[in-house]
């Protein structure tokens, strides 16, 4: 993981702020901790959810950490009493153990979840809680069609290995992982959201802020435009705009909340 390339674009990400933040708020609502003294938001992005964490526990000392300068610049504009830190989560440690490690829509970007979850668990004080949400929609048409486009002869070589097939495991694997890490209270659930999107090519616009960013790191200019045109045509046939202008975007996510 390197900090030298920042493929994140906070403005693109925030185009769908309502539905994007909903799972993070749902995760926050299920954290079984009364009054945590210290909290870290791992991969805090634009900091909007860090603010929601602060609203729930105004007395807590909160750190929002992220690797992306663009996302953190947006977070710092909130002007809240939160410590914002730019770092790679795989190498970062809070100065002191914390009572809550919260991470929304981040860990799907990283390989080796056993090592990552062990690392995050190592940040916790006794009795602390871990709360994680990840997309589990890598077999959805949005992602399958993206991989299909990337596999076409024009792109195959340059995009080899850029899009992962299945970075997030199933509930059973995470239960075993959390149990092996010594958590006794483990709460796991999945939700398939039906995001109600409007505008032209809204699914494309959504993934431009997230899942397409690895493709954008490789393709630019005319190549990027050609890839997008090809992929957008496939998306339009699958995610059909309703007569009222709405496009529904089903999106499955897994939630993991665990306490020692
Ligand atoms: C989809 S955004 C989620 C942001 C925020 N948690 C939210 O829910 O709105 C993913 C974030 O993970 C961050 N990220 C990815 N890999 C990271 C790493 N190795 N260390 C720190 N942050 C990372 C990205 O910079 C990005 O801001």
Coordinates of C-alpha atoms and ligand atoms in Angstrom, one line a residue:
X1 CA 0.0 0.0 0.0
X2 CA 1.5 3.3 -1.0
X3 CA 0.6 6.9 0.1
X4 CA 2.1 8.5 -3.1
X5 CA -0.9 7.9 -5.4
X6 CA -4.3 9.3 -4.3
X7 CA -7.0 7.9 -6.5
X8 CA -9.8 9.2 -4.2
X9 CA -11.9 12.1 -5.3
X10 CA -14.0 13.4 -2.4
X11 CA -16.4 15.4 -4.6
X12 CA -17.3 12.3 -6.7
X13 CA -17.7 10.3 -3.5
X14 CA -20.1 12.8 -2.0
X15 CA -22.4 12.9 -5.1
X16 CA -24.5 10.2 -3.3
X17 CA -23.8 11.2 0.3
X18 CA -27.2 10.2 1.6
X19 CA -27.2 6.5 0.5
X20 CA -23.4 6.2 0.9
X21 CA -23.6 7.2 4.6
X22 CA -26.7 5.2 5.5
X23 CA -24.8 1.9 6.1
X24 CA -22.2 3.7 8.2
X25 CA -25.0 5.1 10.3
X26 CA -26.7 1.8 10.6
X27 CA -23.4 0.3 11.8
X28 CA -23.0 3.1 14.3
X29 CA -26.5 2.5 15.7
X30 CA -25.5 -1.1 16.6
X31 CA -22.3 -0.4 18.5
X32 CA -22.9 -1.8 22.0
X33 CA -20.6 0.6 23.9
X34 CA -22.0 3.1 26.5
X35 CA -19.3 5.7 26.9
X36 CA -16.1 5.0 25.0
X37 CA -13.2 7.3 26.0
X38 CA -11.2 6.9 22.9
X39 CA -12.4 6.0 19.4
X40 CA -10.6 5.6 16.0
X41 CA -12.4 5.9 12.7
X42 CA -10.2 3.8 10.4
X43 CA -10.4 5.0 6.8
X44 CA -12.6 8.0 7.8
X45 CA -12.7 9.4 4.3
X46 CA -14.5 12.7 4.2
X47 CA -15.1 12.6 7.9
X48 CA -18.9 12.8 7.8
X49 CA -19.4 9.6 9.7
X50 CA -16.6 10.6 12.1
X51 CA -18.9 13.6 12.9
X52 CA -21.8 11.2 13.5
X53 CA -19.6 9.2 15.9
X54 CA -18.8 12.4 17.7
X55 CA -22.5 13.4 17.9
X56 CA -23.2 10.0 19.6
X57 CA -20.3 10.3 22.1
X58 CA -19.4 14.0 22.4
X59 CA -17.1 13.4 25.3
X60 CA -14.9 10.9 23.5
X61 CA -11.4 11.6 22.1
X62 CA -11.8 10.7 18.5
X63 CA -9.2 10.2 15.8
X64 CA -10.1 9.9 12.1
X65 CA -7.4 8.3 10.0
X66 CA -7.2 7.8 6.3
X67 CA -4.5 7.4 3.6
X68 CA -6.1 9.9 1.1
X69 CA -5.1 13.5 1.2
X70 CA -8.1 14.5 -0.9
X71 CA -10.6 12.8 1.5
X72 CA -8.8 14.2 4.6
X73 CA -8.8 17.7 3.2
X74 CA -12.6 17.5 3.1
X75 CA -12.7 16.0 6.6
X76 CA -10.6 18.8 8.0
X77 CA -13.0 21.4 6.6
X78 CA -15.6 20.2 9.1
X79 CA -13.6 22.0 11.7
X80 CA -14.6 19.6 14.4
X81 CA -12.5 18.7 17.5
X82 CA -11.3 15.5 15.9
X83 CA -7.6 14.4 15.4
X84 CA -7.2 13.8 11.6
X85 CA -4.3 11.7 10.7
X86 CA -3.0 10.7 7.2
X87 CA -1.6 7.2 7.4
X88 CA -1.8 3.7 5.9
X89 CA -4.0 1.7 8.3
X90 CA -1.8 -1.5 7.9
X91 CA 1.1 0.3 9.5
X92 CA -0.7 2.8 11.8
X93 CA -1.3 2.4 15.6
X94 CA -3.1 4.8 17.9
X95 CA -0.9 6.3 20.6
X96 CA -3.0 4.5 23.3
X97 CA -5.5 1.6 23.3
X98 CA -9.0 2.7 22.2
X99 CA -12.5 1.6 23.3
X100 CA -13.9 1.5 19.8
X101 CA -12.4 0.7 16.4
X102 CA -14.9 1.7 13.7
X103 CA -14.3 1.2 10.0
X104 CA -17.0 1.7 7.4
X105 CA -16.5 0.7 3.7
X106 CA -12.7 0.5 3.9
X107 CA -11.4 -3.0 4.5
X108 CA -12.7 -4.4 1.2
X109 CA -9.8 -2.5 -0.4
X110 CA -7.2 -4.6 1.5
X111 CA -6.0 -8.2 1.1
X112 CA -5.3 -10.5 4.0
X113 CA -8.2 -9.9 6.3
X114 CA -6.9 -12.2 9.0
X115 CA -3.9 -10.0 9.4
X116 CA -5.9 -6.7 9.1
X117 CA -8.5 -7.8 11.7
X118 CA -5.7 -8.9 14.1
X119 CA -4.0 -5.5 13.6
X120 CA -7.3 -3.6 14.4
X121 CA -8.0 -5.9 17.4
X122 CA -4.6 -5.1 18.7
X123 CA -5.7 -1.4 19.0
X124 CA -8.4 -2.2 21.5
X125 CA -8.4 -1.7 25.2
X126 CA -10.0 -4.4 27.4
X127 CA -13.7 -4.5 26.8
X128 CA -13.3 -2.6 23.6
X129 CA -15.5 -3.1 20.5
X130 CA -14.7 -3.5 16.8
X131 CA -17.3 -2.3 14.2
X132 CA -16.8 -3.0 10.5
X133 CA -19.0 -2.7 7.4
X134 CA -17.9 -3.8 4.0
X135 CA -19.7 -4.1 0.6
X136 CA -20.4 -7.7 -0.3
X137 CA -21.7 -7.1 -3.8
X138 CA -18.7 -8.2 -5.9
X139 CA -21.0 -10.7 -7.8
X140 CA -23.5 -7.9 -8.6
X141 CA -23.9 -6.8 -12.2
X142 CA -22.2 -3.5 -11.5
X143 CA -19.0 -5.4 -10.6
X144 CA -19.4 -8.3 -13.0
X145 CA -19.8 -6.0 -16.0
X146 CA -16.9 -3.9 -14.9
X147 CA -14.7 -7.0 -14.8
X148 CA -16.1 -8.2 -18.1
X149 CA -15.2 -4.8 -19.7
X150 CA -11.7 -5.0 -18.2
X151 CA -11.3 -8.5 -19.7
X152 CA -12.0 -7.3 -23.3
X153 CA -8.9 -7.5 -25.6
X154 CA -8.4 -3.8 -25.7
X155 CA -7.9 -3.6 -21.9
X156 CA -7.0 -7.1 -20.8
X157 CA -3.3 -6.6 -20.5
X158 CA -3.2 -3.2 -18.8
X159 CA -6.0 -4.1 -16.4
X160 CA -4.9 -7.6 -15.5
X161 CA -5.2 -8.1 -11.7
X162 CA -6.6 -4.6 -11.2
X163 CA -10.1 -5.6 -10.2
X164 CA -10.5 -8.2 -7.5
X165 CA -13.1 -11.0 -7.9
X166 CA -14.0 -11.6 -4.3
X167 CA -12.2 -9.5 -1.7
X168 CA -14.9 -9.9 1.1
X169 CA -15.6 -13.4 2.6
X170 CA -18.9 -14.7 3.9
X171 CA -20.3 -14.4 7.4
X172 CA -19.0 -17.8 8.5
X173 CA -15.4 -16.8 7.7
X174 CA -15.7 -13.6 9.7
X175 CA -17.4 -15.3 12.6
X176 CA -14.4 -17.7 12.8
X177 CA -11.9 -14.9 12.5
X178 CA -13.5 -12.8 15.3
X179 CA -14.0 -15.9 17.5
X180 CA -10.3 -16.8 17.1
X181 CA -9.3 -13.3 18.0
X182 CA -11.0 -13.7 21.4
X183 CA -14.3 -11.8 20.8
X184 CA -17.1 -13.3 22.9
X185 CA -20.0 -11.1 21.7
X186 CA -20.2 -11.3 17.9
X187 CA -23.0 -9.7 15.9
X188 CA -23.1 -10.3 12.2
X189 CA -25.7 -9.3 9.7
X190 CA -26.2 -8.5 6.0
X191 CA -28.4 -5.9 4.4
X192 CA -29.2 -5.5 0.8
X193 CA -30.0 -1.8 0.3
X194 CA -32.1 -0.7 -2.6
X195 CA -30.5 2.7 -3.3
X196 CA -32.9 5.0 -5.0
X197 CA -30.8 7.0 -7.5
X198 CA -31.7 9.7 -10.0
X199 CA -29.9 11.4 -12.9
X200 CA -28.1 10.0 -15.9
X201 CA -26.1 6.8 -15.6
X202 CA -26.4 6.9 -11.8
X203 CA -24.8 3.5 -11.2
X204 CA -21.8 4.5 -13.3
X205 CA -21.6 7.8 -11.3
X206 CA -21.7 5.9 -8.1
X207 CA -18.9 3.4 -8.9
X208 CA -16.8 6.3 -10.4
X209 CA -16.4 7.4 -6.8
X210 CA -15.4 3.9 -5.5
X211 CA -15.1 0.6 -7.4
X212 CA -13.9 2.2 -10.7
X213 CA -11.0 4.1 -9.0
X214 CA -8.5 1.3 -9.6
X215 CA -9.3 1.4 -13.3
X216 CA -8.9 5.2 -13.3
X217 CA -5.4 4.7 -11.7
X218 CA -4.4 2.9 -14.9
X219 CA -6.4 4.5 -17.7
X220 CA -6.8 8.2 -18.4
X221 CA -7.7 10.5 -21.3
X222 CA -9.3 8.8 -24.3
X223 CA -8.7 5.3 -22.9
X224 CA -10.6 6.1 -19.8
X225 CA -13.5 7.7 -21.9
X226 CA -13.6 4.6 -24.1
X227 CA -13.7 2.2 -21.2
X228 CA -16.5 4.2 -19.5
X229 CA -18.6 4.4 -22.7
X230 CA -18.4 0.6 -23.1
X231 CA -19.1 -0.1 -19.5
X232 CA -21.9 2.5 -19.3
X233 CA -23.8 0.9 -22.2
X234 CA -23.7 -2.4 -20.4
X235 CA -24.9 -0.8 -17.1
X236 CA -27.8 0.9 -18.9
X237 CA -29.2 -2.4 -20.2
X238 CA -29.1 -3.9 -16.7
X239 CA -30.0 -1.0 -14.4
X240 CA -33.0 0.3 -16.2
X241 CA -34.3 3.8 -15.4
X242 CA -37.9 3.8 -14.3
X243 CA -40.6 6.0 -15.9
X244 CA -40.4 8.3 -12.8
X245 CA -36.6 8.8 -13.5
X246 CA -35.4 6.6 -10.6
X247 CA -32.9 3.8 -11.0
X248 CA -32.8 1.3 -8.2
X249 CA -29.3 0.1 -7.3
X250 CA -29.4 -3.1 -5.1
X251 CA -26.3 -3.2 -2.9
X252 CA -25.5 -6.0 -0.4
X253 CA -23.3 -5.2 2.6
X254 CA -21.9 -7.2 5.6
X255 CA -21.8 -5.8 9.1
X256 CA -19.5 -7.1 11.9
X257 CA -19.8 -5.8 15.5
X258 CA -17.8 -7.6 18.1
X259 CA -16.8 -7.0 21.8
X260 CA -14.4 -8.7 24.0
Ligands
LIG1 C1 -15.3 4.1 0.4 S1 -14.2 5.2 1.3 C2 -15.0 5.2 2.9 C3 -14.8 6.4 3.7 C4 -15.7 6.6 5.0 N1 -15.3 5.5 5.9 C5 -17.1 6.5 4.6 O1 -17.8 5.5 4.9 O2 -17.6 7.4 4.0 C6 -12.8 4.2 1.6 C7 -11.7 5.0 2.3 O3 -10.7 4.1 2.7 C8 -9.4 4.7 2.6 N2 -8.4 3.7 2.6 C9 -8.2 2.7 1.7 N3 -7.1 2.0 2.0 C10 -6.6 2.5 3.1 C11 -5.4 2.3 3.9 N4 -4.6 1.3 3.6 N5 -5.1 3.1 5.0 C12 -6.0 4.1 5.3 N6 -7.1 4.4 4.5 C13 -7.4 3.6 3.5 C14 -9.5 5.5 1.3 O4 -8.6 6.5 1.3 C15 -11.0 6.0 1.4 O5 -11.1 7.3 2.0

